[in-house]
Short mmCIF file of C-alpha atoms in Angstrom, two decimals:
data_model
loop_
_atom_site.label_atom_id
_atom_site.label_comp_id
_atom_site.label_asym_id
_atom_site.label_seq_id
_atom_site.Cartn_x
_atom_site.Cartn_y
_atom_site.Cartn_z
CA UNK A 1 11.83 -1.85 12.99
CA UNK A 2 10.42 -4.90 11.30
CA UNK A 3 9.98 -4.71 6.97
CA UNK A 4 8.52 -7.66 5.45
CA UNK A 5 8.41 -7.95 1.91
CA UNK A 6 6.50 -9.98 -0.83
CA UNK A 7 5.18 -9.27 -4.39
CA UNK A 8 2.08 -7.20 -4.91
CA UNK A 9 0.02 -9.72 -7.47
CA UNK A 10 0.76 -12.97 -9.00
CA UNK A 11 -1.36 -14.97 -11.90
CA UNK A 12 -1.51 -19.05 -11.98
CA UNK A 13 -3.56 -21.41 -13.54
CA UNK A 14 -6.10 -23.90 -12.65
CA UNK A 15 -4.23 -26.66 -11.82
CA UNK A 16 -0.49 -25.32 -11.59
CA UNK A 17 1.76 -24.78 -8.81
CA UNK A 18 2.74 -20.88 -7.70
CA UNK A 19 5.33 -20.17 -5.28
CA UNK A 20 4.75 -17.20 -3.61
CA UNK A 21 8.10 -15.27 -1.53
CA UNK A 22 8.32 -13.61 1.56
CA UNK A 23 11.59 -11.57 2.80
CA UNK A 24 11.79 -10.47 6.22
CA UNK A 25 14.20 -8.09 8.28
CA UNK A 26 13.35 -7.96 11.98
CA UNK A 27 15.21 -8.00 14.90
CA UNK A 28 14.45 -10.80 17.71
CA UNK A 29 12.57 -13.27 15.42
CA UNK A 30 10.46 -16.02 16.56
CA UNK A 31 8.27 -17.47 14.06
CA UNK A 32 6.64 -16.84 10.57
CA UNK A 33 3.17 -17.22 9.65
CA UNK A 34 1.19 -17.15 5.91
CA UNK A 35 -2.67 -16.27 6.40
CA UNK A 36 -5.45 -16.48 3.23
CA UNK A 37 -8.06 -13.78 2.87
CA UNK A 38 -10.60 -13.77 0.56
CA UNK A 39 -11.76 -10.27 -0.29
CA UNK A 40 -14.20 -8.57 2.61
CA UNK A 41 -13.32 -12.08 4.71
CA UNK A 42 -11.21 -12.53 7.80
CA UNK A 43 -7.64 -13.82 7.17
CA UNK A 44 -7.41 -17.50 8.31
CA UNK A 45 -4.45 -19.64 9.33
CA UNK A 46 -2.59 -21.48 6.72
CA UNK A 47 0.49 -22.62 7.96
CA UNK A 48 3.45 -21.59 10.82
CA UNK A 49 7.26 -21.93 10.79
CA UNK A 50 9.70 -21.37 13.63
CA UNK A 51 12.57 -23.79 12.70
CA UNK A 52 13.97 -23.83 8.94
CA UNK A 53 12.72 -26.23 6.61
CA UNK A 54 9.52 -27.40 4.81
CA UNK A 55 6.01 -27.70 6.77
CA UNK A 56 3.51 -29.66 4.46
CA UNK A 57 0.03 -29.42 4.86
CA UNK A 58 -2.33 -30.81 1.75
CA UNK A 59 -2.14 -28.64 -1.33
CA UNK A 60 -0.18 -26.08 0.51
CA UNK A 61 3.45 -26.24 1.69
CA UNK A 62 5.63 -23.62 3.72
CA UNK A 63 9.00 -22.92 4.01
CA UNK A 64 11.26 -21.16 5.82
CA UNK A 65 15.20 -20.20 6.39
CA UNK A 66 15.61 -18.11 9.35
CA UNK A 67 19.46 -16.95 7.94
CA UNK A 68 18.06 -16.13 5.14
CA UNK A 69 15.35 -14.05 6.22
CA UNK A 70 13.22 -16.05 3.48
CA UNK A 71 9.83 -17.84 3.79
CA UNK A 72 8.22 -19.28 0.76
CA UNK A 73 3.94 -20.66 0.48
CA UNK A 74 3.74 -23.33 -2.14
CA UNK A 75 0.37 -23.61 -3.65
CA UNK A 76 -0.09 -27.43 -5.61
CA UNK A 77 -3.09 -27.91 -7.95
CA UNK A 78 -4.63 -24.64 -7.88
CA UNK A 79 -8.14 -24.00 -7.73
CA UNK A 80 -9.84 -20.74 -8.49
CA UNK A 81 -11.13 -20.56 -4.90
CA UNK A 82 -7.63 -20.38 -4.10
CA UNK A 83 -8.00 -16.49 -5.74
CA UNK A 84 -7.46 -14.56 -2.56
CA UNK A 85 -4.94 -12.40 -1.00
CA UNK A 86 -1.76 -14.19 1.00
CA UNK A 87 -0.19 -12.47 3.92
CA UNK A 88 3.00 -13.12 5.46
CA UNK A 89 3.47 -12.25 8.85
CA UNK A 90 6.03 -12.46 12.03
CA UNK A 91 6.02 -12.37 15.22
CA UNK A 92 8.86 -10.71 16.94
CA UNK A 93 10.71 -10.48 20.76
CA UNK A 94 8.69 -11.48 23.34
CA UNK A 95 5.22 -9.59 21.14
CA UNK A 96 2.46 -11.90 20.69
CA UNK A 97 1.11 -9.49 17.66
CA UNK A 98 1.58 -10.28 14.16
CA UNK A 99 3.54 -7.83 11.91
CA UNK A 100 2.53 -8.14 8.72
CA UNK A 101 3.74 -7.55 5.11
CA UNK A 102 1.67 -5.83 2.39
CA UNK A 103 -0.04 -9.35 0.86
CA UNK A 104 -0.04 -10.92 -2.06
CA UNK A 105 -2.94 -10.93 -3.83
CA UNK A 106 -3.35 -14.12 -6.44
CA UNK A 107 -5.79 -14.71 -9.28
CA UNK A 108 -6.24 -18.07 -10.36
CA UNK A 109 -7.47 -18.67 -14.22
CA UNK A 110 -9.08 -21.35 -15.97
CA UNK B 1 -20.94 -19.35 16.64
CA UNK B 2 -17.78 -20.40 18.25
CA UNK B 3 -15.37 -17.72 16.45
CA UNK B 4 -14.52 -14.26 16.89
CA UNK B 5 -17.54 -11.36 15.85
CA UNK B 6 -17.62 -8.17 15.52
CA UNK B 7 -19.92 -5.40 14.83
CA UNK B 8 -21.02 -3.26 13.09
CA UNK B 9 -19.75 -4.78 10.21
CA UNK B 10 -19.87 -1.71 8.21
CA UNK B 11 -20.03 2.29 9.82
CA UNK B 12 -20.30 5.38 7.69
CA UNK B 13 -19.69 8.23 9.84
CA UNK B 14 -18.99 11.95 9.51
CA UNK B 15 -15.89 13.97 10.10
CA UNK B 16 -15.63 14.35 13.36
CA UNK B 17 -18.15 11.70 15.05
CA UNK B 18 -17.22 9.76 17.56
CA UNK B 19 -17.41 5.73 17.09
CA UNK B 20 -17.29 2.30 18.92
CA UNK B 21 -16.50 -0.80 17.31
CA UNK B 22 -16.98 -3.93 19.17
CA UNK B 23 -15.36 -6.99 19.62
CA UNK B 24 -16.37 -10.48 20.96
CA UNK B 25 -13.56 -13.20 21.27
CA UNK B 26 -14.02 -16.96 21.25
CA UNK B 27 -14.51 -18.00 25.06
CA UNK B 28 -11.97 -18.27 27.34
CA UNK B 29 -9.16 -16.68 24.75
CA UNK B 30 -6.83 -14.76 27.02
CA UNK B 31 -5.27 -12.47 24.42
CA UNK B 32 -6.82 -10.01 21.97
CA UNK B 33 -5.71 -7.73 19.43
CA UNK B 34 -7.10 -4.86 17.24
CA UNK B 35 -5.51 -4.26 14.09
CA UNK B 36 -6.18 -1.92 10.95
CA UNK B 37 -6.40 -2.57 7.43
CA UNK B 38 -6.15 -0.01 4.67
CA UNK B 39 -7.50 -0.93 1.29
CA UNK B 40 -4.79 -3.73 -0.68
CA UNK B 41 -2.61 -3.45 2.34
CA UNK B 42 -1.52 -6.07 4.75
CA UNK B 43 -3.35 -5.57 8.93
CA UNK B 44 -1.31 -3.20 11.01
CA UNK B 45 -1.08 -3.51 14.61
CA UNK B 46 -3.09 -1.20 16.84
CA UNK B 47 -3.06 -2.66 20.29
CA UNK B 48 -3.09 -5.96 22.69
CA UNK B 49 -4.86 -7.16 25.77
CA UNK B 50 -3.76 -9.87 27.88
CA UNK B 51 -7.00 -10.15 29.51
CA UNK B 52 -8.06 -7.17 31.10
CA UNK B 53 -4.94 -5.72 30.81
CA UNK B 54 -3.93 -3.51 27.64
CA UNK B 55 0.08 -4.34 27.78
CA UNK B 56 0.65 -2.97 24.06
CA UNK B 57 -0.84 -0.10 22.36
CA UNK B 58 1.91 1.40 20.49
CA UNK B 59 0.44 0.73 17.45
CA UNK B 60 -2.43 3.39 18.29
CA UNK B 61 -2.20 6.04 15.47
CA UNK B 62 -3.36 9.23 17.45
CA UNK B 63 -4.59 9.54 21.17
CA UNK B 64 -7.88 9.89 19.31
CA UNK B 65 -7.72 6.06 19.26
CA UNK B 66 -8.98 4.74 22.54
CA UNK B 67 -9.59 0.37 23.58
CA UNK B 68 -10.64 -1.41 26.42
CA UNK B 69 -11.46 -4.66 27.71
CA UNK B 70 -12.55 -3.89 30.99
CA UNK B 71 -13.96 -7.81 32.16
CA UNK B 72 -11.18 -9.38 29.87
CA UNK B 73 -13.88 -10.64 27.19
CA UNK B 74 -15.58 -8.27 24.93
CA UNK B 75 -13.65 -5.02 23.51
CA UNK B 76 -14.50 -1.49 22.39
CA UNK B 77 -12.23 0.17 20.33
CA UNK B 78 -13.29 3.70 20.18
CA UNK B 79 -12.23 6.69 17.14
CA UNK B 80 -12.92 10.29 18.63
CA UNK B 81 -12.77 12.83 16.11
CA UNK B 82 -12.80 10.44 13.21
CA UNK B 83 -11.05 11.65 10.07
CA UNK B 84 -10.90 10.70 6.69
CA UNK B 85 -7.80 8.87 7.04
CA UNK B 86 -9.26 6.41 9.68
CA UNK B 87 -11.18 5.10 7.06
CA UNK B 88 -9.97 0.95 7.06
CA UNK B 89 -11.10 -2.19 8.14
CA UNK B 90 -10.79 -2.81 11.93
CA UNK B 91 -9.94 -6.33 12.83
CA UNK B 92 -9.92 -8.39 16.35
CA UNK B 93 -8.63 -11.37 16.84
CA UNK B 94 -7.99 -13.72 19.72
CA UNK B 95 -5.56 -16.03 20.58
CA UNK B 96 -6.10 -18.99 23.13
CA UNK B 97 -2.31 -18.26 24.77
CA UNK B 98 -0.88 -15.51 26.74
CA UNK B 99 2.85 -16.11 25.53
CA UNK B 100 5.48 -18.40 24.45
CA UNK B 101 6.00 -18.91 20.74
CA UNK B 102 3.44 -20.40 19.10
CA UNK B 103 -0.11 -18.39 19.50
CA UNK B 104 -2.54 -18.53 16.66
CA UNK B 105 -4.67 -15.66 15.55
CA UNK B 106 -8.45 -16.66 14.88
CA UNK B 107 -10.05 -13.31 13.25
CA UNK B 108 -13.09 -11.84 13.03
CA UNK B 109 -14.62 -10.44 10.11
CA UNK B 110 -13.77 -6.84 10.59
CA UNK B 111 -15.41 -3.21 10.95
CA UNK B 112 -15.57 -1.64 7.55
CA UNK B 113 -15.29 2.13 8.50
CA UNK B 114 -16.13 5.14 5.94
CA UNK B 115 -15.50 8.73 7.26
CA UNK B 116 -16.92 11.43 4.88
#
């Protein structure tokens, strides 16, 4: 079976950088994705990984080491609409469906 | 508007009703997926159509749990029998792609379902 883990809540700051961890342990892995969802909202796309190393987009950043089984979303300058829940997911084999881990809900403070 | 909708948004039903929860993907998106969401948890996948075609549902809790998709647009995911533990928020979401590796999810909003 597929178990993704990553912490239950994190607190930042306006302002600061969090870093916030993903481990995975699946069998036939193809890529690793990190959706946002604001509470009663639909997740939407942040970023994807399929070969190691870091994907920059803006204020957000991605990482990932497939030997590791280790994916990292770095968050620069926070805001406090960046207070949402983060979700790590994988896809596996040839499965188009996401499998995803429990999220990571972050509260950003002034 | 150009993404995915669903509705109802939100459905209260009693133990033991039957309901349908619809799904509209964004035009021309070949694959769709239902997934469930339990309160603070991460989505948990239910099932997946590849147009018309329903090539995954292990993820189907009980065979009270019933999709379709029968033009390869719209979807009906229907709960017979609905218990308190199907209580969740049903997602859909669509993807443009039918395969290879890289297939992003657009999501709708989700079904917010109660059973009392």
């Amino acid at each position: 079976g597929q178990n993704i883990d990553q912490p239950t809540e994190m607190t930042a700051t306006e302002g600061a950088i969090v870093q916030i961890n993903c481990t995975y342990q699946t069998s036939g892995f193809n890529g690793l994705f990190w959706y946002q969802q604001h509470a009663g909202e639909a997740p939407t796309f942040l970023s994807y990984n399929v070969l190691d190393g870091l994907e920059e987009k803006g204020r957000f950043s991605s990482f990932l080491s497939r030997s590791k089984g280790y994916s990292y979303l770095l968050l620069k300058e926070l805001q406090m609409k960046d207070s949402a829940s983060y979700l790590c997911a994988v896809t596996h084999n040839a499965g188009n469906m996401l499998t995803f881990g429990g999220g990571t809900r972050l509260m950003v403070k002034p | 508007g150009a993404g995915v909708s669903q509705s109802p948004r939100y459905k209260v039903a009693k133990r033991g009703q039957d309901v349908a929860l619809r799904c509209d993907p964004i035009s021309g998106h070949v694959s769709l997926f239902w997934y469930q969401q339990a309160l603070g948890q991460g989505p948990e996948f239910l099932t997946y159509f590849q147009n018309e075609a329903q090539l995954d549902k292990s993820g189907l809790p009980s065979d009270r749990f019933f999709a379709e998709r029968p033009e390869g647009s719209v979807s009906t995911l229907k709960i017979q029998r609905t218990q308190q533990e199907d209580s969740a928020v049903y997602l859909c979401a669509s993807s443009l792609g039918a395969g290879g590796i890289y297939n992003e999810q657009f999501f709708g909003p989700g079904t917010r379902l109660t059973v009392l």
